[in-house]
Short mmCIF file of C-alpha atoms in Angstrom, two decimals:
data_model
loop_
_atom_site.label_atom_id
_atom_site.label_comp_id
_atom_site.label_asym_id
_atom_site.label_seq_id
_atom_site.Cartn_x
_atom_site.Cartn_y
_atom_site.Cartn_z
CA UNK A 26 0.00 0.00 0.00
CA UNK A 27 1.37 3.41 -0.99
CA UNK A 28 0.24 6.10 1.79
CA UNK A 29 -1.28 9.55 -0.24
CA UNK A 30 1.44 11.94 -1.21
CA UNK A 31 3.91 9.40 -2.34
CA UNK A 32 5.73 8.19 -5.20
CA UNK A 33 4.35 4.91 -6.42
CA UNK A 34 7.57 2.46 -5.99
CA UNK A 35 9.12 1.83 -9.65
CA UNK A 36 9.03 -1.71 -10.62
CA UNK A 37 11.90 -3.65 -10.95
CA UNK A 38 12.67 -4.43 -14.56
CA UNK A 39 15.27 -7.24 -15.28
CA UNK A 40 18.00 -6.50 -18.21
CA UNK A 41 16.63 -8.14 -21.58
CA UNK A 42 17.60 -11.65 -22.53
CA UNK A 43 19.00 -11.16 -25.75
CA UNK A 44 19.45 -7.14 -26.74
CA UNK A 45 21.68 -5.24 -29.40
CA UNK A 46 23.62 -1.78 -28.42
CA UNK A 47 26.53 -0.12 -29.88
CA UNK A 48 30.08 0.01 -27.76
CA UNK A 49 28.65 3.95 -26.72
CA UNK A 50 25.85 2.13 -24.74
CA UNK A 51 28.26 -0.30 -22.60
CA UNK A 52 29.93 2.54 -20.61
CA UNK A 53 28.88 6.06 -19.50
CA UNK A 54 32.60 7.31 -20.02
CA UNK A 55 33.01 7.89 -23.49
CA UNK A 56 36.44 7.91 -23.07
CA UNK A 57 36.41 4.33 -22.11
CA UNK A 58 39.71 5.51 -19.17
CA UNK A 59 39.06 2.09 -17.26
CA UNK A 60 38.18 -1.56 -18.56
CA UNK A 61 34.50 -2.51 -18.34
CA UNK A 62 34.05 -5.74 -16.06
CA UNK A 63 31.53 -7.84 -17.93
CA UNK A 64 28.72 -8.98 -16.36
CA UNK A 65 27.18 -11.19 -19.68
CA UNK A 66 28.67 -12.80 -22.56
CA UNK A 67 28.74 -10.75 -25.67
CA UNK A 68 29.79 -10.68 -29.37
CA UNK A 69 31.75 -7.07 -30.82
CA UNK A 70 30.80 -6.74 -34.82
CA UNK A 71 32.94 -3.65 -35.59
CA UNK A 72 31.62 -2.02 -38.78
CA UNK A 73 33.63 1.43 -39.05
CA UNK A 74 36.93 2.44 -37.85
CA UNK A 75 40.49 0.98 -36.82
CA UNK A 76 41.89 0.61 -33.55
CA UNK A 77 42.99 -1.30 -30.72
CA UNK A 78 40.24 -3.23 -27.90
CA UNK A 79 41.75 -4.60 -24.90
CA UNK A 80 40.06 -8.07 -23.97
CA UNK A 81 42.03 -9.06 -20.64
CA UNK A 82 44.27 -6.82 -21.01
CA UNK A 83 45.83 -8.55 -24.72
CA UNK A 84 45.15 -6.10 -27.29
CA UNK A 85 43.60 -7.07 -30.07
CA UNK A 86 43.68 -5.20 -33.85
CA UNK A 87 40.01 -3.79 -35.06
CA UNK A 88 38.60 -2.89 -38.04
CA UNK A 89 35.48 -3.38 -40.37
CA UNK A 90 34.70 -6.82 -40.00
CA UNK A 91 36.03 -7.72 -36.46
CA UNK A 92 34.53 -9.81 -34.57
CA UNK A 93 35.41 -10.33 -30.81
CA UNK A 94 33.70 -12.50 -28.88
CA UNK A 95 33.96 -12.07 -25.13
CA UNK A 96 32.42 -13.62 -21.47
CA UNK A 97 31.22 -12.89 -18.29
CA UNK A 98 33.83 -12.29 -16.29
CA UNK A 99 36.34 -10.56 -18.43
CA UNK A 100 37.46 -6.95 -18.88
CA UNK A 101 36.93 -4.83 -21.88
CA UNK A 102 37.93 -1.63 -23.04
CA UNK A 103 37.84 -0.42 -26.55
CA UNK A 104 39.12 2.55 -28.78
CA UNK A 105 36.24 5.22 -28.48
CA UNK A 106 35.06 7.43 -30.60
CA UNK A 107 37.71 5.44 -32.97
CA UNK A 108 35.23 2.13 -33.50
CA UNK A 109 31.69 1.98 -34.52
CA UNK A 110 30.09 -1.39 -33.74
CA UNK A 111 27.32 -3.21 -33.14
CA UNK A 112 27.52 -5.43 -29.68
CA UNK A 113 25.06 -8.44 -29.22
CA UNK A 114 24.51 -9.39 -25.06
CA UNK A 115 22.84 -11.91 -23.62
CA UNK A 116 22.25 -13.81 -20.28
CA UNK A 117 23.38 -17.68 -19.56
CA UNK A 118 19.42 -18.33 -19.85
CA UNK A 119 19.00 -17.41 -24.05
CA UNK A 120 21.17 -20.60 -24.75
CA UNK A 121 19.29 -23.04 -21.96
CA UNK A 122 18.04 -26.32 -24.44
CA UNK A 123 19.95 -24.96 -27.39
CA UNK A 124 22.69 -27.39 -28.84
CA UNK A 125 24.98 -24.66 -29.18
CA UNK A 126 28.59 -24.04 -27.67
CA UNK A 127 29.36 -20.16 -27.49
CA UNK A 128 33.05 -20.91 -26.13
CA UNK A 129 33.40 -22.37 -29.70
CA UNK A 130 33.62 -19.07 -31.20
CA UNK A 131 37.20 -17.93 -30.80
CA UNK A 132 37.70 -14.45 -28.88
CA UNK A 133 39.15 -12.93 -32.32
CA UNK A 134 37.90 -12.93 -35.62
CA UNK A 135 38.52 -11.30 -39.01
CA UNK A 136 35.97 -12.05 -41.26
CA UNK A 137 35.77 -11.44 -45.34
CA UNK A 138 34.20 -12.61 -48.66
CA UNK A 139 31.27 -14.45 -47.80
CA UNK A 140 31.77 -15.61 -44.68
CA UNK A 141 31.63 -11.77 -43.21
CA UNK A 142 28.73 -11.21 -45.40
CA UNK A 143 26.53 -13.90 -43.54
CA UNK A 144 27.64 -12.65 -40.38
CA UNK A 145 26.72 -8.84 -40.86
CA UNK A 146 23.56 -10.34 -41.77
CA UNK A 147 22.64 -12.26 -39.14
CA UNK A 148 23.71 -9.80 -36.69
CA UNK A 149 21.82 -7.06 -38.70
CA UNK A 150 18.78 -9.17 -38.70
CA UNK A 151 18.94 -9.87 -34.69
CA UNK A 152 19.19 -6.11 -34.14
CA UNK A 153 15.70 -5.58 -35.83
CA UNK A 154 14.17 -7.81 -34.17
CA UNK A 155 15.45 -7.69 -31.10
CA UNK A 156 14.37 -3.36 -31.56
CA UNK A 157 10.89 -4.30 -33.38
CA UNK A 158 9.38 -7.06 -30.75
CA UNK A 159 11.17 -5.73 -27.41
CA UNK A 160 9.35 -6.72 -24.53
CA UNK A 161 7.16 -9.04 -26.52
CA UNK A 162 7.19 -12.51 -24.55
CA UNK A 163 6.59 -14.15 -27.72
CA UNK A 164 9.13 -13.03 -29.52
CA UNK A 165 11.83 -15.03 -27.06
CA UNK A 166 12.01 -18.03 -29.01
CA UNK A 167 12.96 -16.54 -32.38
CA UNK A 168 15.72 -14.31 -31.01
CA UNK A 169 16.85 -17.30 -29.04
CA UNK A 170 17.17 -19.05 -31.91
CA UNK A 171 18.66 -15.91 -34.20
CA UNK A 172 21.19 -16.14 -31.21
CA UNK A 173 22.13 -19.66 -31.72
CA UNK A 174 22.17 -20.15 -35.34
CA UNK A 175 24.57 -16.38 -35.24
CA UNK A 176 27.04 -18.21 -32.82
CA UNK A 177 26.83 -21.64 -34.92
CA UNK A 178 27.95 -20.04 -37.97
CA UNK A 179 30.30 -18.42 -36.19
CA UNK A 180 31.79 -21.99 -34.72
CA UNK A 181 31.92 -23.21 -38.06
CA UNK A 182 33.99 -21.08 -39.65
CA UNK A 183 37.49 -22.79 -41.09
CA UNK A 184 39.56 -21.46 -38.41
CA UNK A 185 36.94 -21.96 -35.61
CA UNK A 186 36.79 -25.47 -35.82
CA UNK A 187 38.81 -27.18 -33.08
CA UNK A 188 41.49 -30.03 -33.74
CA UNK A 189 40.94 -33.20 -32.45
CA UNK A 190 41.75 -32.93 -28.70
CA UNK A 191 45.15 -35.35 -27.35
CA UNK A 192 45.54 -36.90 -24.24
CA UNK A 193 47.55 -33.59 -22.67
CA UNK A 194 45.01 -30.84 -24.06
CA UNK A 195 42.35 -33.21 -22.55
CA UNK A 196 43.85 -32.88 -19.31
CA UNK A 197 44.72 -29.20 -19.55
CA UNK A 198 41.08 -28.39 -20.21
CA UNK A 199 40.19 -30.24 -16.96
CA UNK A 200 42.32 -28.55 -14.42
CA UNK A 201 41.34 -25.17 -16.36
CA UNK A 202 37.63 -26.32 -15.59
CA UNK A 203 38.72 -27.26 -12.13
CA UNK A 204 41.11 -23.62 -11.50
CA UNK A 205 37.80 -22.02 -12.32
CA UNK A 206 36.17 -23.19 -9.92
CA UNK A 207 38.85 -23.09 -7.30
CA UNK A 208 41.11 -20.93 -7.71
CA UNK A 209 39.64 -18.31 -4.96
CA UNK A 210 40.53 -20.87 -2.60
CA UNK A 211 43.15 -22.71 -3.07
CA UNK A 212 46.36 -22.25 -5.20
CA UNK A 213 48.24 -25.64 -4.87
CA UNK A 214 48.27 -27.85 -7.34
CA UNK A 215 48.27 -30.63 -5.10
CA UNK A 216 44.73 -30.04 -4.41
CA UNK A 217 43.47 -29.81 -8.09
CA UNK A 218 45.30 -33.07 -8.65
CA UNK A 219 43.14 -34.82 -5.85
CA UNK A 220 39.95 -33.36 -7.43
CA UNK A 221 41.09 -35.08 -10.87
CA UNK A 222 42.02 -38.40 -9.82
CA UNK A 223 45.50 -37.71 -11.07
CA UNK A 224 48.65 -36.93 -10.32
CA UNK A 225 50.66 -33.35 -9.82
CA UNK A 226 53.10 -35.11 -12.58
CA UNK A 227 50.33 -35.51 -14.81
CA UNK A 228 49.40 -32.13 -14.76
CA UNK A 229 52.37 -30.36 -14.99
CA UNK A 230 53.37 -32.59 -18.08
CA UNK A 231 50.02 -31.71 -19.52
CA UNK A 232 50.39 -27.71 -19.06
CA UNK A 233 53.64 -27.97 -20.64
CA UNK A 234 52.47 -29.38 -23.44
CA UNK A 235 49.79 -27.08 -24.31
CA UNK A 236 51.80 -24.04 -22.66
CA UNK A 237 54.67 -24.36 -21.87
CA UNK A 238 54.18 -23.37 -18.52
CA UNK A 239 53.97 -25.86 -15.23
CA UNK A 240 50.54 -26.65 -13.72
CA UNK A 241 51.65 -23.92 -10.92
CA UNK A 242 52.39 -20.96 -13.17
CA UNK A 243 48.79 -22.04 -14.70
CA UNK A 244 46.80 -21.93 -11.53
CA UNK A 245 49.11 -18.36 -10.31
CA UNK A 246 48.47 -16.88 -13.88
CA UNK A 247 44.31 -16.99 -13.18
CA UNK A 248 44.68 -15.94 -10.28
CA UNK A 249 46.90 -13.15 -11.58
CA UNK A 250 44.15 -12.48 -14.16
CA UNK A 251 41.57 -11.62 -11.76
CA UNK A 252 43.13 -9.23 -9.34
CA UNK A 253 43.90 -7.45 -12.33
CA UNK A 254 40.74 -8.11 -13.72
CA UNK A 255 39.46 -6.27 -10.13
CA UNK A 256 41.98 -3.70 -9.98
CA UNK A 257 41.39 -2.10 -13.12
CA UNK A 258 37.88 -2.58 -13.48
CA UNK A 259 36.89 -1.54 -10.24
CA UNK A 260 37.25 0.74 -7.29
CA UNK A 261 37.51 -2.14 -4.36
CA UNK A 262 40.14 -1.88 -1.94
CA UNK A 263 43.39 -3.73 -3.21
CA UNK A 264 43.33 -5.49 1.00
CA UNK A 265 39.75 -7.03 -0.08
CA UNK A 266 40.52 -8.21 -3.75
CA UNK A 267 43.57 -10.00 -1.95
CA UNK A 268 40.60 -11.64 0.56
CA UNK A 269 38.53 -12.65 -2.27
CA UNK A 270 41.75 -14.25 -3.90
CA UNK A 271 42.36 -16.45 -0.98
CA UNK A 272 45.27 -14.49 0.93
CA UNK A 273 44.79 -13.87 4.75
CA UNK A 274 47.18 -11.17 4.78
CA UNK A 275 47.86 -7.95 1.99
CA UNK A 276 51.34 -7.89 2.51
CA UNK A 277 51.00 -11.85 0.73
CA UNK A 278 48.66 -10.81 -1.87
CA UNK A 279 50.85 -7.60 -2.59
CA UNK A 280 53.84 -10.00 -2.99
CA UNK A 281 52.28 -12.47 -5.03
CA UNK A 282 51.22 -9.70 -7.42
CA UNK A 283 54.37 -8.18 -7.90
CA UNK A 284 56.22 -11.24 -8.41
CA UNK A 285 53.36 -12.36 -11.22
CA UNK A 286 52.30 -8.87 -13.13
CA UNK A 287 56.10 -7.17 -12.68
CA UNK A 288 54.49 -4.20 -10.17
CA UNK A 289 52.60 -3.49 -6.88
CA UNK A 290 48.62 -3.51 -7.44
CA UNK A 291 48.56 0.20 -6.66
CA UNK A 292 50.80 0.85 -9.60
CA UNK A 293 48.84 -1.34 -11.67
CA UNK A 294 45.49 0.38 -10.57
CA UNK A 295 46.99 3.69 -11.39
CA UNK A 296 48.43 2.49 -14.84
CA UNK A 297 45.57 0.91 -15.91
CA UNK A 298 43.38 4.72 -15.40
CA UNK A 299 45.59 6.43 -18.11
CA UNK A 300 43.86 6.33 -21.46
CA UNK A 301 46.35 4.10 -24.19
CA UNK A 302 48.55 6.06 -26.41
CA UNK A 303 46.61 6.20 -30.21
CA UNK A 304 47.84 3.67 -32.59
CA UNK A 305 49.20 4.66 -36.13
CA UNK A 306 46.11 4.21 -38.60
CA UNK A 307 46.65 1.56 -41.45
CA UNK A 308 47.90 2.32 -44.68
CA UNK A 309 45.52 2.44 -47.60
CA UNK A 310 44.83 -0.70 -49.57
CA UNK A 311 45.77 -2.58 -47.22
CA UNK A 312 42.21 -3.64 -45.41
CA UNK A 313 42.80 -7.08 -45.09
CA UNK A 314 46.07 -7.01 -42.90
CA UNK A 315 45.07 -6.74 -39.22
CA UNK A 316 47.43 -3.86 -37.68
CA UNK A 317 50.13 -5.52 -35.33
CA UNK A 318 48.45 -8.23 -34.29
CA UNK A 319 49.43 -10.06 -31.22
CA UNK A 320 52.06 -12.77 -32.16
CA UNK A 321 51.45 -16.50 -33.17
CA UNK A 322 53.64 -17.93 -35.28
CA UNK A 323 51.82 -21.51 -35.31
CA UNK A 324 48.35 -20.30 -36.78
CA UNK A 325 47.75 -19.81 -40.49
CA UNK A 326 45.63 -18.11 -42.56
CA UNK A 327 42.07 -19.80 -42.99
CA UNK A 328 40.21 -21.15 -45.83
CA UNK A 329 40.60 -18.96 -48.79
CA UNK A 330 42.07 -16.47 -46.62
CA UNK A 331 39.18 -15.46 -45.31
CA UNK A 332 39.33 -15.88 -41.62
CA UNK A 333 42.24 -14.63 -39.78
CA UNK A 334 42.67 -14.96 -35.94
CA UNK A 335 45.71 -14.11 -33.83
CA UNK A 336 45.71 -15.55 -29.78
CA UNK A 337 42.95 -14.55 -28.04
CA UNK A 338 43.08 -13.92 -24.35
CA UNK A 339 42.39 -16.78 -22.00
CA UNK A 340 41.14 -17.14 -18.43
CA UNK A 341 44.54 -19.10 -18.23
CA UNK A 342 47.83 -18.45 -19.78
CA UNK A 343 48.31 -20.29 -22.74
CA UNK A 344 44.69 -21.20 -23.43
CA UNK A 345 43.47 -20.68 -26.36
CA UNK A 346 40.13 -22.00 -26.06
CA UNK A 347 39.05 -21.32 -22.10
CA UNK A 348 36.38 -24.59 -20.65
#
C-alpha cells in the first residue's frame, strides 16, 4: 500500500535476454579511461573504424569486420570514438536447451568474402528484431534461436573449428575447468590433482604441453588475471581483492602480485586509469592485414584467406580455447 502523497515504488525491470547496443551504450565514459568488467557474454561486430580493444588486457587489432567475442567475467575496453560497432549481449538463460557451444567461437575474428557477409547479416537481422518485438514474450524463441544459429555459424567457420583434442590438451582443459572453480581458494596444485584423480606429474606434463608453462604458473596466472581483472575494473580496496583471492594477509597478496604482473597492485590500478597512447592508422589498400596483431607464429591463414585470428586472451595463460 502506498500512503497519499507518495511516489508509487518503480518496478523492478530485469536487463533483456537477448538485446543489441553499440560500444557507446556499454559505458557512460566515453572515453572508455578504465576496462569494463563484464557482467554477460557478448559478441563485438565492428563495422567502421580501426583501432585497438583490450580483452584481458591482450590487445587485439580492429577494423570493419572484427569480430570479438567475449564472457562474463572478463574486462573490456575499446578505442572510443575510434570504432563503430554493433555489440550483441545476452544472459546464460537465451542458450538453456539450445545445442549450441558459445566458447566455440574464438575471442578474435577477421571475417571477409562471404563468410563476413553472412555474419553482418545475421547480426543485422537480430538487431531488428530484437528493436521491433522488445518486450514481446513471444518473440523469445525466435531471437533465441537468431542467437544460436549467429554463434553456430560463427563456430563453423574454417579457423573456428577445433582439432581433435590429445591426451595432454584433454587434461589441460580439466584442471582449467577445475582452477575455475577453485582458484579463490586454493592455489596448490596438489589439491586440483586430488579433485582429478591424477597426479601433480600428470598435470604439470600436460600444461607444458599445451603451454609451456607448469601446472603452478597455470593456476598463479588466473589468479593473476583476476586481481587485475578487479583492480582495473573496479574501485575495491586492493586489501579485499587480496581476501577474495584467498590471501589472509595484503602484505602476501601484494607480494604475489608483484612477483606475477612485474608491479605493486597500486601501480597497476593507477596504470591501468591512463587512457592508451593512439595507434598509427593503417595504410591504404591494405584492409585485409590486421594492424600488429598479437604474435602466433603456429596459426595460419584460414580457408581462402578469409578468416584470420591471432591468440585470443584466456582465463589461463596459454589457453586458447578457455572450458
Amino acid at each position: 500500500m502506498v500512503s497519499p502523497g507518495q511516489p508509487s515504488p518503480v518496478p523492478f525491470s530485469a536487463p533483456p535476454e537477448i538485446e543489441t547496443l553499440t560500444l557507446g551504450d556499454l559505458v557512460a565514459d566515453p572515453a572508455w579511461r578504465r576496462p569494463l568488467l563484464l557482467d554477460r557474454d557478448l559478441l563485438v561486430l565492428v563495422t567502421g573504424g580501426h583501432g585497438r580493444t583490450e580483452l584481458d588486457f591482450q590487445a587485439l587489432p580492429c577494423r570493419p569486420g572484427t569480430l570479438l567475442r567475449a564472457r562474463a567475467g572478463q574486462v573490456l575496453r575499446c578505442a572510443l570514438p575510434e570504432l563503430d560497432a554493433t555489440v550483441v549481449r545476452w544472459r546464460p538463460e537465451a542458450l538453456r536447451g539450445l545445442d549450441v557451444d558459445p566458447d566455440a567461437v574464438p575471442a578474435w575474428l577477421q571475417l571477409a568474402g562471404e563468410d563476413e557477409d553472412a555474419i553482418i547479416t545475421e547480426v543485422s537481422q537480430l538487431a531488428v528484431d530484437c528493436e521491433r518485438h522488445r518486450g514481446v514474450a513471444a518473440a523469445a524463441g525466435l531471437l533465441r534461436h537468431q542467437l544460436a544459429v549467429l554463434l553456430l555459424r560463427l563456430a563453423l567457420l574454417p579457423d573456428a573449428v577445433r582439432p581433435a583434442p590429445r591426451a595432454e590438451m584433454i587434461t589441460f582443459e580439466r584442471l582449467c575447468r577445475e582452477v575455475e572453480r577453485g582458484y579463490q581458494h586454493t592455489r596448490r596444485v596438489e589439491d586440483y590433482a586430488a579433485h582429478l584423480g591424477c597426479s601433480v606429474r600428470t598435470l604439470t606434463r600436460a600444461c607444458l604441453a599445451v603451454t609451456g608453462r607448469s601446472a603452478k604458473q597455470v593456476v598463479d596466472d588466473r589468479v593473476a588475471l583476476q586481481a587485475r581483472r578487479l583492480l582495473a575494473a573496479t574501485d575495491e580496496p586492493v586489501a579485499r581483492i587480496g581476501r577474495r583471492l584467498g590471501f589472509s594477509e595484503p602484505t602476501n597478496f601484494g607480494r604475489f602480485f608483484t612477483r606475477e604482473v612485474g608491479m605493486s597492485p597500486g601501480a597497476f590500478r593507477a596504470a591501468r586509469g591512463q587512457p592508451e597512447p593512439g595507434r598509427p592508422e593503417p595504410e591504404p589498400g591494405r584492409a585485409h592485414e590486421p594492424p600488429d596483431p598479437p604474435a602466433d607464429p603456429g596459426r595460419e591463414t584460414g580457408a581462402a584467406g578469409r578468416v584470420v585470428r591471432p591468440r585470443p586472451p584466456a582465463d589461463t595463460a596459454g589457453d586458447r580455447r578457455p572450458a
